[in-house]
């Protein structure tokens, strides 16, 4: 009986440590949310993502917004258009930038204005080529409405899980 218990415990600990290792495979840098003005119902979240292995950003969510989507801005017939996309490829070792005017996370149906100095919780849902999914929990600082990316500012991994 003790042998079975010990074996089960060893298996459980091994699985738990694999989960922790898998969750550290995404590097998030310069993550931030653009501040809003009164009555504004949408804003964007921006960051640089580098996956250790081929992955896909499937979705995002935040308690500050009723709807959260992955968007891209693209030039179509001479007109810049924004549209929701079903996911975003994160090639192994390559940095994918989510920035104003490009790919970004769109926070829609905001429940309240977000102001510079606040923190916005954001959860990213990723899927590896093996089909395993993981969630990355972030706390993004809110920057002023006219803010631009600040390259070289890593996001603390302590906020990821």
XYZ file of C-alpha atoms in Angstrom:
161
model
C 0.000 0.000 0.000
C 2.816 2.423 0.910
C 4.541 1.583 -2.365
C 1.403 2.471 -4.370
C 0.972 5.726 -2.438
C 4.638 6.651 -2.945
C 4.402 5.872 -6.682
C 1.201 7.939 -7.028
C 2.806 10.838 -5.189
C 5.880 10.674 -7.419
C 3.720 10.689 -10.568
C 1.640 13.616 -9.268
C 4.754 15.649 -8.436
C 6.258 14.894 -11.847
C 3.114 16.068 -13.635
C 2.934 19.210 -11.478
C 6.550 20.103 -12.228
C 5.977 19.608 -15.976
C 3.086 22.083 -15.821
C 5.263 24.683 -14.109
C 8.010 24.156 -16.683
C 5.580 24.451 -19.616
C 4.149 27.681 -18.270
C 7.522 29.392 -18.308
C 7.876 28.976 -22.079
C 6.486 32.419 -22.975
C 8.476 35.598 -22.554
C 6.322 38.735 -22.281
C 7.954 42.140 -22.668
C 6.731 45.738 -22.609
C 3.136 44.737 -21.843
C 0.735 47.660 -21.379
C -2.823 48.884 -21.921
C -3.691 52.235 -23.473
C -5.644 54.509 -21.132
C -9.115 55.736 -22.023
C -11.255 58.833 -21.638
C -14.743 59.020 -20.134
C -17.387 57.158 -22.167
C -14.755 55.294 -24.221
C -15.793 51.642 -24.478
C -12.692 50.080 -26.052
C -8.918 50.096 -25.801
C -5.938 47.987 -26.765
C -3.354 45.876 -24.965
C 0.119 45.687 -26.443
C 3.232 43.602 -25.767
C 6.027 41.566 -27.283
C 5.675 37.778 -27.055
C 8.442 35.232 -27.572
C 7.495 31.561 -27.290
C 10.135 28.930 -26.574
C 8.281 26.460 -28.813
C 5.832 26.884 -31.688
C 2.569 28.045 -30.142
C -0.594 29.921 -30.956
C -2.284 32.714 -29.030
C -5.898 31.524 -29.088
C -7.701 34.043 -26.914
C -7.460 36.530 -24.092
C -9.777 37.683 -21.326
C -9.931 40.407 -18.717
C -12.435 41.302 -16.008
C -12.348 44.967 -17.138
C -13.961 44.160 -20.508
C -17.097 42.367 -21.619
C -15.357 41.135 -24.779
C -11.660 40.548 -25.480
C -10.458 39.745 -29.012
C -7.196 39.344 -30.886
C -7.097 41.915 -33.704
C -4.957 42.885 -36.643
C -4.709 46.096 -38.603
C -4.171 45.524 -42.316
C -4.086 47.670 -45.425
C -6.882 46.603 -47.771
C -7.485 48.500 -51.032
C -5.591 51.489 -49.672
C -7.659 51.587 -46.477
C -6.371 50.522 -43.063
C -8.882 48.148 -41.485
C -9.042 46.440 -38.122
C -10.494 42.951 -37.794
C -10.721 40.176 -35.243
C -8.629 37.097 -35.992
C -9.113 33.570 -34.601
C -5.567 33.327 -33.266
C -1.989 34.432 -33.729
C 0.980 32.178 -34.526
C 3.939 32.442 -32.144
C 6.883 30.767 -33.928
C 9.523 29.293 -31.619
C 12.188 31.815 -30.671
C 10.741 34.650 -32.768
C 9.348 37.759 -31.135
C 5.825 38.700 -32.205
C 4.975 42.309 -31.494
C 1.463 43.342 -30.562
C 1.502 47.091 -31.166
C -0.677 50.032 -32.162
C -1.378 49.767 -35.895
C -0.614 46.026 -36.009
C -1.611 42.932 -34.078
C -3.046 43.714 -30.649
C -5.486 42.531 -27.993
C -8.710 44.536 -28.157
C -10.625 45.152 -24.914
C -14.243 45.912 -25.837
C -17.317 46.820 -23.817
C -15.194 48.272 -21.014
C -16.926 48.198 -17.645
C -15.215 51.446 -16.531
C -12.535 53.795 -17.848
C -8.942 52.620 -17.457
C -6.561 55.342 -16.351
C -2.794 55.782 -16.452
C -1.230 54.266 -13.346
C -3.820 51.498 -12.941
C -3.110 47.788 -13.500
C -5.305 45.671 -15.785
C -5.439 41.881 -15.320
C -5.186 40.007 -18.620
C -5.157 36.247 -19.209
C -3.667 34.864 -22.415
C -4.691 31.398 -23.633
C -1.998 29.627 -25.650
C -1.841 26.293 -27.402
C 1.321 24.395 -28.315
C 1.715 22.230 -31.405
C 1.098 19.232 -29.164
C -2.398 20.549 -28.395
C -1.582 21.363 -24.777
C -3.105 24.616 -23.616
C -1.819 26.961 -20.980
C -2.929 30.227 -19.454
C -0.590 33.107 -18.749
C -1.818 35.576 -16.133
C -0.539 39.141 -16.511
C -0.969 42.475 -14.759
C -0.551 45.211 -17.369
C 0.157 48.822 -16.447
C -2.104 51.416 -18.024
C -0.289 54.156 -19.920
C -1.594 57.527 -21.038
C -3.868 57.648 -24.083
C -1.057 58.994 -26.292
C 1.569 56.463 -25.091
C 3.805 54.459 -27.426
C 5.719 51.206 -26.781
C 8.830 51.420 -24.574
C 11.170 48.804 -26.050
C 13.360 46.832 -23.702
C 11.032 46.809 -20.689
C 10.516 43.152 -19.697
C 7.358 42.086 -17.901
C 8.087 40.406 -14.607
C 7.635 36.618 -14.828
C 6.315 36.714 -11.252
C 2.958 37.757 -12.695
C 2.739 34.695 -14.939
C 1.344 31.356 -13.954
